[in-house]
Tab-separated table of C-alpha atoms and ligand atoms in Angstrom:
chain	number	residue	atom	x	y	z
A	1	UNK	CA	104.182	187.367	-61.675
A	2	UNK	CA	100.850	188.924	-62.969
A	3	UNK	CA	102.415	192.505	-64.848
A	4	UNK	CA	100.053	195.342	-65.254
A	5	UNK	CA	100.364	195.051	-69.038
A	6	UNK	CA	99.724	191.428	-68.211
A	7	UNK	CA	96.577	192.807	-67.001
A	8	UNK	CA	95.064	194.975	-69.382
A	9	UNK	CA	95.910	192.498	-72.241
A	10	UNK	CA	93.682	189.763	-70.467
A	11	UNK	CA	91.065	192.027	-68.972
A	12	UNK	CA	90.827	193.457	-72.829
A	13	UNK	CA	90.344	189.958	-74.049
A	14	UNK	CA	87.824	188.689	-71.479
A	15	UNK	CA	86.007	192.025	-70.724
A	16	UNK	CA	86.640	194.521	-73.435
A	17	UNK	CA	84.139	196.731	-72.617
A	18	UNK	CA	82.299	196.947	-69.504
A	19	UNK	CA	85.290	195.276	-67.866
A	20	UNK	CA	87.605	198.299	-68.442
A	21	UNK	CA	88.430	199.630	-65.255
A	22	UNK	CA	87.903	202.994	-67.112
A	23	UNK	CA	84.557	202.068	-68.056
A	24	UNK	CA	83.618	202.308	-64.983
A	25	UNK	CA	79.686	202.867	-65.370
A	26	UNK	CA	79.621	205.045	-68.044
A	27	UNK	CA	76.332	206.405	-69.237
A	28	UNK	CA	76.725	206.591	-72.336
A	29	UNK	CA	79.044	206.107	-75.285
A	30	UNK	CA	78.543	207.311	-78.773
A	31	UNK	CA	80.771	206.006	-81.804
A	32	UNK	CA	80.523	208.733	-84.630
A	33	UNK	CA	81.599	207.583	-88.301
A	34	UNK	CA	81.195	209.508	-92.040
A	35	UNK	CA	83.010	208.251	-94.518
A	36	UNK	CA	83.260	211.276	-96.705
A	37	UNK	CA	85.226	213.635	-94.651
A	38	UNK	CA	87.069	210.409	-92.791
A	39	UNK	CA	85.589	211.261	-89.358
A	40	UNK	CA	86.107	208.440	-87.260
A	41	UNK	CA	85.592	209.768	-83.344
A	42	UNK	CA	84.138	208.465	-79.908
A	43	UNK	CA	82.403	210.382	-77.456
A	44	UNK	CA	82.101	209.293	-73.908
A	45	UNK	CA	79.674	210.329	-71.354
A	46	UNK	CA	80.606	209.332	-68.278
A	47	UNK	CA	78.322	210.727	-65.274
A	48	UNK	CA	76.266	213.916	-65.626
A	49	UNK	CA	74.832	213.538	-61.961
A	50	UNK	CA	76.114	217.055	-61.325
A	51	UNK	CA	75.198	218.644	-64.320
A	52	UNK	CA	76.234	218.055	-68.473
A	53	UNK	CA	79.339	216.603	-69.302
A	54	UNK	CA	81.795	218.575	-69.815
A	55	UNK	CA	85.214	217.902	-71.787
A	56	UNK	CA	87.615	218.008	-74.509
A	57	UNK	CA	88.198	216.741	-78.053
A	58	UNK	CA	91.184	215.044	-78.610
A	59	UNK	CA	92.559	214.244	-82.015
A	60	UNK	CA	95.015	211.716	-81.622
A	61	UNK	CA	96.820	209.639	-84.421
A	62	UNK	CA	95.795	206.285	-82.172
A	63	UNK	CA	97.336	203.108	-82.813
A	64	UNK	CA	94.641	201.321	-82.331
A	65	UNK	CA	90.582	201.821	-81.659
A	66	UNK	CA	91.427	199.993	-78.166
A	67	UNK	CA	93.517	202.981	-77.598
A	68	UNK	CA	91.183	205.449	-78.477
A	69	UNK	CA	88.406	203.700	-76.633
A	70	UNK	CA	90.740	203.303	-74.063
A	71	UNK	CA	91.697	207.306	-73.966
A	72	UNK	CA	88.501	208.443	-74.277
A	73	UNK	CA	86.933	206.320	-71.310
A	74	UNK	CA	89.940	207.398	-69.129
A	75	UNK	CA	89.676	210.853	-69.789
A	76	UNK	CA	85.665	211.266	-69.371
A	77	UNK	CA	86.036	209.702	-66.141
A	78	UNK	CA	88.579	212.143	-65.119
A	79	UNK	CA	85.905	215.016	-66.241
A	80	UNK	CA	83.627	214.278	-63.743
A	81	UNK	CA	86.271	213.932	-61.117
A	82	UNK	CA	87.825	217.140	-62.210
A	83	UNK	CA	84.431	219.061	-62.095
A	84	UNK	CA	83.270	217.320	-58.708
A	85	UNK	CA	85.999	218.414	-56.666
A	86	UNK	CA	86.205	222.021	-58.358
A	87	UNK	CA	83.136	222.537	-57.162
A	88	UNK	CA	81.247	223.160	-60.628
A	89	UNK	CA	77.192	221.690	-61.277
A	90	UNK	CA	78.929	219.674	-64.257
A	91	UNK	CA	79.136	216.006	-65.318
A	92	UNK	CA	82.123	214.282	-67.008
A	93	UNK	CA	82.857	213.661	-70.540
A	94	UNK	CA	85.316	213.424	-73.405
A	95	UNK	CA	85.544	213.012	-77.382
A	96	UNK	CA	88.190	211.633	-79.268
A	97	UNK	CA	88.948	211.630	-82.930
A	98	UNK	CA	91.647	209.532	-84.741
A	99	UNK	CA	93.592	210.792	-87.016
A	100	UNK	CA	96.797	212.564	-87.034
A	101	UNK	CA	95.175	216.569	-86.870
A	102	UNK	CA	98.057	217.746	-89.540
A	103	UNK	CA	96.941	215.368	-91.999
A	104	UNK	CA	93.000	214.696	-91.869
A	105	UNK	CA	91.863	217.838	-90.120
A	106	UNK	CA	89.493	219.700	-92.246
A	107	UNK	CA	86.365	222.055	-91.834
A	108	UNK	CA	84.081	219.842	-93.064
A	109	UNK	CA	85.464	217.155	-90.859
A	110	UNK	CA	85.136	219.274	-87.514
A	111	UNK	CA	81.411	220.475	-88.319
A	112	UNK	CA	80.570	216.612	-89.219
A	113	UNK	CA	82.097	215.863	-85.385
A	114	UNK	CA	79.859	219.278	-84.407
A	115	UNK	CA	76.797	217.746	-85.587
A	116	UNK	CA	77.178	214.544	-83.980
A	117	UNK	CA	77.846	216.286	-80.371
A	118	UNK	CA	74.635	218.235	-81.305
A	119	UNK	CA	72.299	215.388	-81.911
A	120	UNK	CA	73.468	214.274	-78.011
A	121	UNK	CA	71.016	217.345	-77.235
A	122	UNK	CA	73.272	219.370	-74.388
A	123	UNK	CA	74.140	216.009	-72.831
A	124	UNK	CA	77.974	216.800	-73.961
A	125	UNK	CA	79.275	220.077	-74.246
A	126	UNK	CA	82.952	219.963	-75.990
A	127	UNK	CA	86.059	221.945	-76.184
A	128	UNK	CA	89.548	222.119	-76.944
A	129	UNK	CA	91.910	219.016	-76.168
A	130	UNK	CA	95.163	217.732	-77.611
A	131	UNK	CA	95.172	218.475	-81.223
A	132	UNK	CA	92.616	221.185	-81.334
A	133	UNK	CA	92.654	224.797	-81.860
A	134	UNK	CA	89.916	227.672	-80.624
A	135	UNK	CA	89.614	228.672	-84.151
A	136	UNK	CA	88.273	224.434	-84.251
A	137	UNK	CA	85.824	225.324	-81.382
A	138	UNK	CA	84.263	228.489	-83.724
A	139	UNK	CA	83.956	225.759	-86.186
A	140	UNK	CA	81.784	223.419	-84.650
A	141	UNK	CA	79.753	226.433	-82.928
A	142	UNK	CA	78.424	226.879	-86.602
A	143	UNK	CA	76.279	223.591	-86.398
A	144	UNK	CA	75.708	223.505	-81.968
A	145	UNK	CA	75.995	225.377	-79.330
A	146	UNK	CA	77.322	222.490	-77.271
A	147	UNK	CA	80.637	224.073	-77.494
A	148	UNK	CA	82.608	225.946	-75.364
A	149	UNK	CA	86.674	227.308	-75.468
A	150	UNK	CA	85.375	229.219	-78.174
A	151	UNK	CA	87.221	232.665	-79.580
A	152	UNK	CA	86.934	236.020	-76.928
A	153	UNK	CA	86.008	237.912	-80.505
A	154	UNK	CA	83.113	234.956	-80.911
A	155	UNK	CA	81.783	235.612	-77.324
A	156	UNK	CA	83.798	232.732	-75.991
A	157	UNK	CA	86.531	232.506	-72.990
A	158	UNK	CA	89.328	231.678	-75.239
A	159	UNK	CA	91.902	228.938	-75.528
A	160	UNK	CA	91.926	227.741	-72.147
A	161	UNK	CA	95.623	226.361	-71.951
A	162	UNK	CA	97.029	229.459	-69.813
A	163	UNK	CA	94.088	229.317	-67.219
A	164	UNK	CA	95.081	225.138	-67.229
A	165	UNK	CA	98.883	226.625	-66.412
A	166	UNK	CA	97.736	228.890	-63.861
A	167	UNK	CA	95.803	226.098	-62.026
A	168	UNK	CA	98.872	223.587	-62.669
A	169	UNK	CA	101.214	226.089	-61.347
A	170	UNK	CA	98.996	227.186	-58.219
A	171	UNK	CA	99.060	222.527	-57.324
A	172	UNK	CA	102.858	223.332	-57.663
A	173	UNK	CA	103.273	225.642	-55.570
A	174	UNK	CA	101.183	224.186	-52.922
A	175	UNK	CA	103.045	221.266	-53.167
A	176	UNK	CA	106.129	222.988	-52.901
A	177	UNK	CA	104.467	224.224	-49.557
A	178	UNK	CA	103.729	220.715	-48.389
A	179	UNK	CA	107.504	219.337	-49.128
A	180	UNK	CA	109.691	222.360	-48.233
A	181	UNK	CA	107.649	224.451	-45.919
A	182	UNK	CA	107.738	227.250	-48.814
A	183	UNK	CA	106.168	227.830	-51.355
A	184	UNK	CA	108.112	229.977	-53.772
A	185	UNK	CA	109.906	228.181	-56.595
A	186	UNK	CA	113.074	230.073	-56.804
A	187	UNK	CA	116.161	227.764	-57.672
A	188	UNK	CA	114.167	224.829	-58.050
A	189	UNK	CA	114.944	222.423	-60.821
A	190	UNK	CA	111.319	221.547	-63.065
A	191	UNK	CA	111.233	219.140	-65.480
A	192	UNK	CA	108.874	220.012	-67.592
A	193	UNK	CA	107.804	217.160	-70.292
A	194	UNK	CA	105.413	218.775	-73.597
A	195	UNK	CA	105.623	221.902	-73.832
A	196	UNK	CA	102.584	222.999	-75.931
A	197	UNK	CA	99.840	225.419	-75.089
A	198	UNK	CA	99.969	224.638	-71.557
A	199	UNK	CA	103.638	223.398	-70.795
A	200	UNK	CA	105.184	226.887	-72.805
A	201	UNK	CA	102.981	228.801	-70.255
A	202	UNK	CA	103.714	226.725	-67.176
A	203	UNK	CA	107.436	227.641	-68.120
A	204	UNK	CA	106.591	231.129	-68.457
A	205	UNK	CA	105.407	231.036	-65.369
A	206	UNK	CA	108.175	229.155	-63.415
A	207	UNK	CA	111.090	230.629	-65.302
A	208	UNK	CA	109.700	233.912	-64.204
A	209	UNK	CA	109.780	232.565	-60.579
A	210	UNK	CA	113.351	232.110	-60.484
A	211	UNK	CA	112.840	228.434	-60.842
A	212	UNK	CA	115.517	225.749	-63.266
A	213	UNK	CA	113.465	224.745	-65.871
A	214	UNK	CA	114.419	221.786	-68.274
A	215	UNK	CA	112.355	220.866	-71.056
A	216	UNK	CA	111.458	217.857	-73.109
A	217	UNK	CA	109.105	217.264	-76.457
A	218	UNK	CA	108.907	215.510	-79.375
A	219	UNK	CA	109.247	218.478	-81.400
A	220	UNK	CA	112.835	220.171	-82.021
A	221	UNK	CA	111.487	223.382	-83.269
A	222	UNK	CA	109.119	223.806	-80.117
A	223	UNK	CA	111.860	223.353	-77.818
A	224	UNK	CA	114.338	225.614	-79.395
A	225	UNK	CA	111.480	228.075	-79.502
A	226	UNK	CA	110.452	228.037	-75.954
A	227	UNK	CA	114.111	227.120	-74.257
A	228	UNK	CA	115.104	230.410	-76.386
A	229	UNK	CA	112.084	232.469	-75.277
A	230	UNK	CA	112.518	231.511	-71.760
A	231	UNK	CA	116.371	230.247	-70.955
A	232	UNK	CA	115.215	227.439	-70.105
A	233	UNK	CA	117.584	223.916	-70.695
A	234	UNK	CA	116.760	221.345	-73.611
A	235	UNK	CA	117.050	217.842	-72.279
A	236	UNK	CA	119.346	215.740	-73.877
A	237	UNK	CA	119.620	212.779	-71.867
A	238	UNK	CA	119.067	208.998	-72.622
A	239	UNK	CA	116.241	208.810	-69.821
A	240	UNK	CA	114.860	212.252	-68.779
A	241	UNK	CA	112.663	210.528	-65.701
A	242	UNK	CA	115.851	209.724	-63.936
A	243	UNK	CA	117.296	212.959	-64.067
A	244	UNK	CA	117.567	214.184	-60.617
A	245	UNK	CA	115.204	217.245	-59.477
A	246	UNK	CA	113.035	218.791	-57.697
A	247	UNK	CA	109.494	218.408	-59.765
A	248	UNK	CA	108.615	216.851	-62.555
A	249	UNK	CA	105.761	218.000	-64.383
A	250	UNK	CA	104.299	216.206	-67.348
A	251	UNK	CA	102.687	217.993	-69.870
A	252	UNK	CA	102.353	215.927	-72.972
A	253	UNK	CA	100.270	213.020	-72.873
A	254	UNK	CA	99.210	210.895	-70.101
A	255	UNK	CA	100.379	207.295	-68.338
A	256	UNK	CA	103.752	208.470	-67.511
A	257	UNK	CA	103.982	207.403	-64.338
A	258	UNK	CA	104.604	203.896	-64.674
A	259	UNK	CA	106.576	201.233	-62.835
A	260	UNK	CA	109.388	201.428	-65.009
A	261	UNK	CA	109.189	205.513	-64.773
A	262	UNK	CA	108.396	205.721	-60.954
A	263	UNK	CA	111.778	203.389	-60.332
A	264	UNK	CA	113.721	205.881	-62.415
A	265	UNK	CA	112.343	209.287	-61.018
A	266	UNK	CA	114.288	211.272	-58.682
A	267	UNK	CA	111.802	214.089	-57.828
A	268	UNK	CA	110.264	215.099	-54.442
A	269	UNK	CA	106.859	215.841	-56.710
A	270	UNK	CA	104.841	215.415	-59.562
A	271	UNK	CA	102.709	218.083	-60.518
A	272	UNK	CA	101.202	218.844	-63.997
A	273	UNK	CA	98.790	219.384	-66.553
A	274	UNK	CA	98.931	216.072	-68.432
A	275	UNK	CA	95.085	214.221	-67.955
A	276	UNK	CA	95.665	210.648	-65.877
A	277	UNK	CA	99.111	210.573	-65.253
A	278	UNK	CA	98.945	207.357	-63.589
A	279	UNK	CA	98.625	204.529	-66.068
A	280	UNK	CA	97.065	202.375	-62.970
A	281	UNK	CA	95.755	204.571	-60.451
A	282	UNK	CA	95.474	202.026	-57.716
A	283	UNK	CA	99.362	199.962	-58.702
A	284	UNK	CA	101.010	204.129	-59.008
A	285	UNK	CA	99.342	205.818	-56.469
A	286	UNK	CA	100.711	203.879	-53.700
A	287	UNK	CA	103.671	203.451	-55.357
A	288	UNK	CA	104.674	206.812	-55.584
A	289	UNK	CA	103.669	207.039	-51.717
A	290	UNK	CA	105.798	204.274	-50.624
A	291	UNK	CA	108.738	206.031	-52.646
A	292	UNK	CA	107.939	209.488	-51.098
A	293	UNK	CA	107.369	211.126	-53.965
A	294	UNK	CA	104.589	213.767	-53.463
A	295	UNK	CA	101.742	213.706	-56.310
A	296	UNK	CA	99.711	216.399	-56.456
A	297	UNK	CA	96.477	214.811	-58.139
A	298	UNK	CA	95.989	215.722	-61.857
A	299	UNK	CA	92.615	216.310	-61.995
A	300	UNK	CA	92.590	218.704	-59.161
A	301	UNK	CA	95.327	220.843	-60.847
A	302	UNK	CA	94.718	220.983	-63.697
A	303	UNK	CA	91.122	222.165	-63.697
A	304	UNK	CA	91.914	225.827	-64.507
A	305	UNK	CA	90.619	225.108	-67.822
A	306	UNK	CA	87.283	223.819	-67.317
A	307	UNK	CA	86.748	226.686	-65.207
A	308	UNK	CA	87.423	228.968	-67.417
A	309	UNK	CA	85.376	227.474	-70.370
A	310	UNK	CA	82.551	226.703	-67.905
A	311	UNK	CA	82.412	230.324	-67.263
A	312	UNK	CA	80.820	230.687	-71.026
A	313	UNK	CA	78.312	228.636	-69.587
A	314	UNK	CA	77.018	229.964	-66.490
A	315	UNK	CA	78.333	233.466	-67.418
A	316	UNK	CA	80.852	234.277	-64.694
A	317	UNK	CA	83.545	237.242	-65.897
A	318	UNK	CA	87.631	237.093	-65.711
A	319	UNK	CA	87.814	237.976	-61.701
A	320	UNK	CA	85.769	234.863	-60.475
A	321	UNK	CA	88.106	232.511	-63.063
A	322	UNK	CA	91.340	233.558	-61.600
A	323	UNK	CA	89.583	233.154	-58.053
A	324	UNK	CA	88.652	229.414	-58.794
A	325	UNK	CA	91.459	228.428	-60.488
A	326	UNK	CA	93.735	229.833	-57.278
A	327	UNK	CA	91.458	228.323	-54.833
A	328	UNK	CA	93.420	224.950	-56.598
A	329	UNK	CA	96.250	225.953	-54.349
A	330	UNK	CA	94.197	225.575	-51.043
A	331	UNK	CA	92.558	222.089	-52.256
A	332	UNK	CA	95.778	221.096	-53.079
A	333	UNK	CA	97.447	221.449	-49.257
A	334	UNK	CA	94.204	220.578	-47.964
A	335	UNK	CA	94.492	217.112	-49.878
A	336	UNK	CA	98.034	216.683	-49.492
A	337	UNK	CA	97.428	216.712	-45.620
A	338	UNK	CA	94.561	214.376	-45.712
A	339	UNK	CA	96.249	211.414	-47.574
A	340	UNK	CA	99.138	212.261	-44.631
A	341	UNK	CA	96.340	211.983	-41.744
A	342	UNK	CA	94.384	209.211	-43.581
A	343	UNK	CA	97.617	207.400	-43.965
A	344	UNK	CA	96.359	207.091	-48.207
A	345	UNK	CA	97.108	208.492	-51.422
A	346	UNK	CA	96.965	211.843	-52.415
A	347	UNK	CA	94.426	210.351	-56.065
A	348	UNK	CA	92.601	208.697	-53.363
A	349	UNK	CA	92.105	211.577	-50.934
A	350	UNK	CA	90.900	213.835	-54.123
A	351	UNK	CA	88.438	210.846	-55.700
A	352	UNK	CA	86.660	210.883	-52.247
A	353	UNK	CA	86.196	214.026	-52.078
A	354	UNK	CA	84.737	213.945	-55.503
A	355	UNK	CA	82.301	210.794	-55.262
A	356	UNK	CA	81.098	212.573	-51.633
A	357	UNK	CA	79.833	215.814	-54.118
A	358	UNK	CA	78.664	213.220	-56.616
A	359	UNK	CA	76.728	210.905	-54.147
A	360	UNK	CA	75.274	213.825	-51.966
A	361	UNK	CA	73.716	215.074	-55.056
A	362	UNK	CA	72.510	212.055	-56.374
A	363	UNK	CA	70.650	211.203	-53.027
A	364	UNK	CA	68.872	214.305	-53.378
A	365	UNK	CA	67.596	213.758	-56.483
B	401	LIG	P1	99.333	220.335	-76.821
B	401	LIG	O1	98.982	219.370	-77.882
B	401	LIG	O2	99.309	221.774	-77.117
B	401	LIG	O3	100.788	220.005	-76.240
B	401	LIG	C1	101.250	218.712	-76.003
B	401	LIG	C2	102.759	218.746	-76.223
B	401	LIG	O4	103.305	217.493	-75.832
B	401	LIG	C3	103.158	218.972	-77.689
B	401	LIG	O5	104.139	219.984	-77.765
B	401	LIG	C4	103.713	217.623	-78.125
B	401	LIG	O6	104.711	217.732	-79.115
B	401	LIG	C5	104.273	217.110	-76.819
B	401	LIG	N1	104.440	215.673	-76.746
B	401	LIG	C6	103.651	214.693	-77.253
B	401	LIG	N2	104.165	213.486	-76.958
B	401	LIG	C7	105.294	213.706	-76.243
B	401	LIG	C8	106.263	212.872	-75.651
B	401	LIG	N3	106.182	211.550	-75.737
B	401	LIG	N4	107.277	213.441	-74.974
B	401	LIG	C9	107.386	214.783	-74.877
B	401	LIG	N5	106.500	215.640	-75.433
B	401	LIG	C10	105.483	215.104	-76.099
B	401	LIG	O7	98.376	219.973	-75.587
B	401	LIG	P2	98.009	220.896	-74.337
B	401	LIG	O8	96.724	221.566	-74.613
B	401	LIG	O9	99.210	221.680	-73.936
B	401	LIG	O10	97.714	219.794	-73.230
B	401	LIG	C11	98.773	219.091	-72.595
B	401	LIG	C12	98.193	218.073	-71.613
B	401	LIG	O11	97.406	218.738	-70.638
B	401	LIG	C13	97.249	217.040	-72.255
B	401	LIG	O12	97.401	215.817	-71.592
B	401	LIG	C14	95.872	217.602	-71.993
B	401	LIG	O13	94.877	216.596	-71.961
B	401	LIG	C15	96.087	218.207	-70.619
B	401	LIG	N6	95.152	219.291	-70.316
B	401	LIG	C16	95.092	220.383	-71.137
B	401	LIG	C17	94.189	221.405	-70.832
B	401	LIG	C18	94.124	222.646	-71.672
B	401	LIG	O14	93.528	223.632	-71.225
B	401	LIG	N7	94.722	222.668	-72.858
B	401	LIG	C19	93.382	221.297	-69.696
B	401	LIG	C20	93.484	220.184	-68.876
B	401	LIG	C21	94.377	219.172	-69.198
């Protein structure tokens, strides 16, 4: 039997690069290096047919460079995905720097990774991912201003994790919708897995909802923080995918949803702010469908924050952020419904949607 792990091992052996399902295409990718302040990042430009690419630094204690190269192709992809079906004139793209933040992250480091993005000429515009911090974003807007998620007090929109939450929340509730008829989350049991700067304000906002909130993370003093903050459960469990609920929302990292994890879950829906959930999007999508489990599409939900730091872009004010990011909700049901007509999955019905934008505008170029 051919595994998926099977899979990627040969397919990285035989086709390492442009063989990467995630490479799919990409226009560019830049590998960044200085040896004095230990800077060792990727930057991926995936598609800017709709406009500059658009995405987050990550800095990620990787394993290996496969798995950074790996990360970073996934995510840009998922950029231009997330921006296409959001409706914003912006490409997709992603940077990655390895290293554990805690220990390598310095000043000098981030305006070394600042000047790189800046020699890409506007290509790339960057902002806040895994690992990052605003006050990282007013760093690197010393040396470009290919930078965005920069502080309110700088001119910027601010971290953009609760706008990410609202979004996240908004795909939750429309899935809630979709499987119950009803939309409010009163009494319903959440796992939520990470809680960081978006999962502690998902939880804020679903605790305040009425709804059972259990929480998972790798770190003990964030959980006791937020599970006293918000009365919300610590999980304790030997396998928190199995434990039997209503939605499970991953927050942390992504690739959850694997075989192994989709034969444990007991959850009518997945919904969360975690970029590509799916370690195989074409094995787990239909997977999930043929177990009933409802997925509401990452990169559709969890778009809140590119709207909000493409608003420092094109200029648009608080009002028209919190209308984009709850427009999520209607795209949501809308492509719930289709994947029901269409008889596909819910990642499939939202990436058609997105290449349609994508090729419409490149045949009019
Ligand atoms: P964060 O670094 O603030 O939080 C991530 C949390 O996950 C941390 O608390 C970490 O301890 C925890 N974690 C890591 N590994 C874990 C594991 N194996 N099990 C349980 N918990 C684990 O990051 P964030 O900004 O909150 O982003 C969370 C996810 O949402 C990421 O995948 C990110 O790419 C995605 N996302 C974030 C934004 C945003 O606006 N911040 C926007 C879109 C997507």
């Amino acid at each position: 039997m051919i595994t998926d792990a099977y899979t990627v091992n040969q397919l990285k052996k035989e086709a390492p690069v442009f063989g990467q399902l995630s490479f799919d295409d990409h226009e560019q990718i830049v590998f960044c290096q200085d040896k004095d302040t230990g800077l060792n990042a990727i930057i991926g430009v995936h598609n800017t047919i709709l406009g500059p690419a658009l995405g987050g630094t990550r800095m990620y204690d990787y394993a290996t460079e496969w798995d950074a190269l790996n990360d970073v192709l996934r995510l840009s992809r998922g950029m231009t995905y997330k921006a296409a079906i959001t409706g914003l004139n912006l490409g997709g793209g992603k940077a990655v720097i390895i290293g554990d933040p805690k220990k390598i992250k310095t000043e000098a480091l981030m305006k070394r990774f600042g000047e790189f993005v800046h020699t890409l000429g506007g290509t790339y515009y960057t902002a806040e991912d895994v690992g990052m911090e605003t006050s990282d974003m007013d760093t690197v807007r010393e040396v470009t201003p290919y930078v965005t998620g920069i502080s309110e007090s700088k001119g910027g929109a601010g971290n953009p994790s609760a706008v990410t939450a609202y979004g996240v929340y908004m795909g939750m509730k429309a899935s809630a919708k979709y499987v119950y008829s009803k939309d409010t989350l009163e009494g319903k049991k959440i796992l939520v897995e990470g809680i960081g700067h978006v999962g502690e304000e998902l939880v804020k906002l679903v605790s305040s909802e009425g709804a059972q909130v259990i929480i998972s993370d790798i770190d003990e003093d964030k959980l006791h923080k937020v599970s006293t903050k918000y009365n919300t459960t610590i999980y304790r469990g030997d396998d928190f995918y199995a434990e039997t609920a209503d939605i499970y929302a991953p927050c942390a990292l992504g690739a959850t949803i694997t075989t192994k994890t989709i034969d444990s879950l007991k959850v009518k829906i997945i919904a969360g702010a975690a970029n590509n959930q799916l370690e195989n999007e074409n094995v787990h999508g239909v997977s999930l469908q043929k177990k009933g489990i409802v997925y509401a599409p990452d990169f559709l939900i969890n778009a809140g924050g590119i709207i909000n730091v493409y608003a420092e872009i094109e200029g648009y004010g608080r009002n028209q952020i919190i209308e984009k990011t709850e427009n999520i909700y209607t795209t949501t049901l809308d492509i719930l419904t289709k994947a029901k007509v269409l008889g596909i999955t819910t990642n499939a019905a939202a990436l058609s949607i997105a290449e349609e934008r994508i090729m419409n505008k490149k045949m009019k170029k």
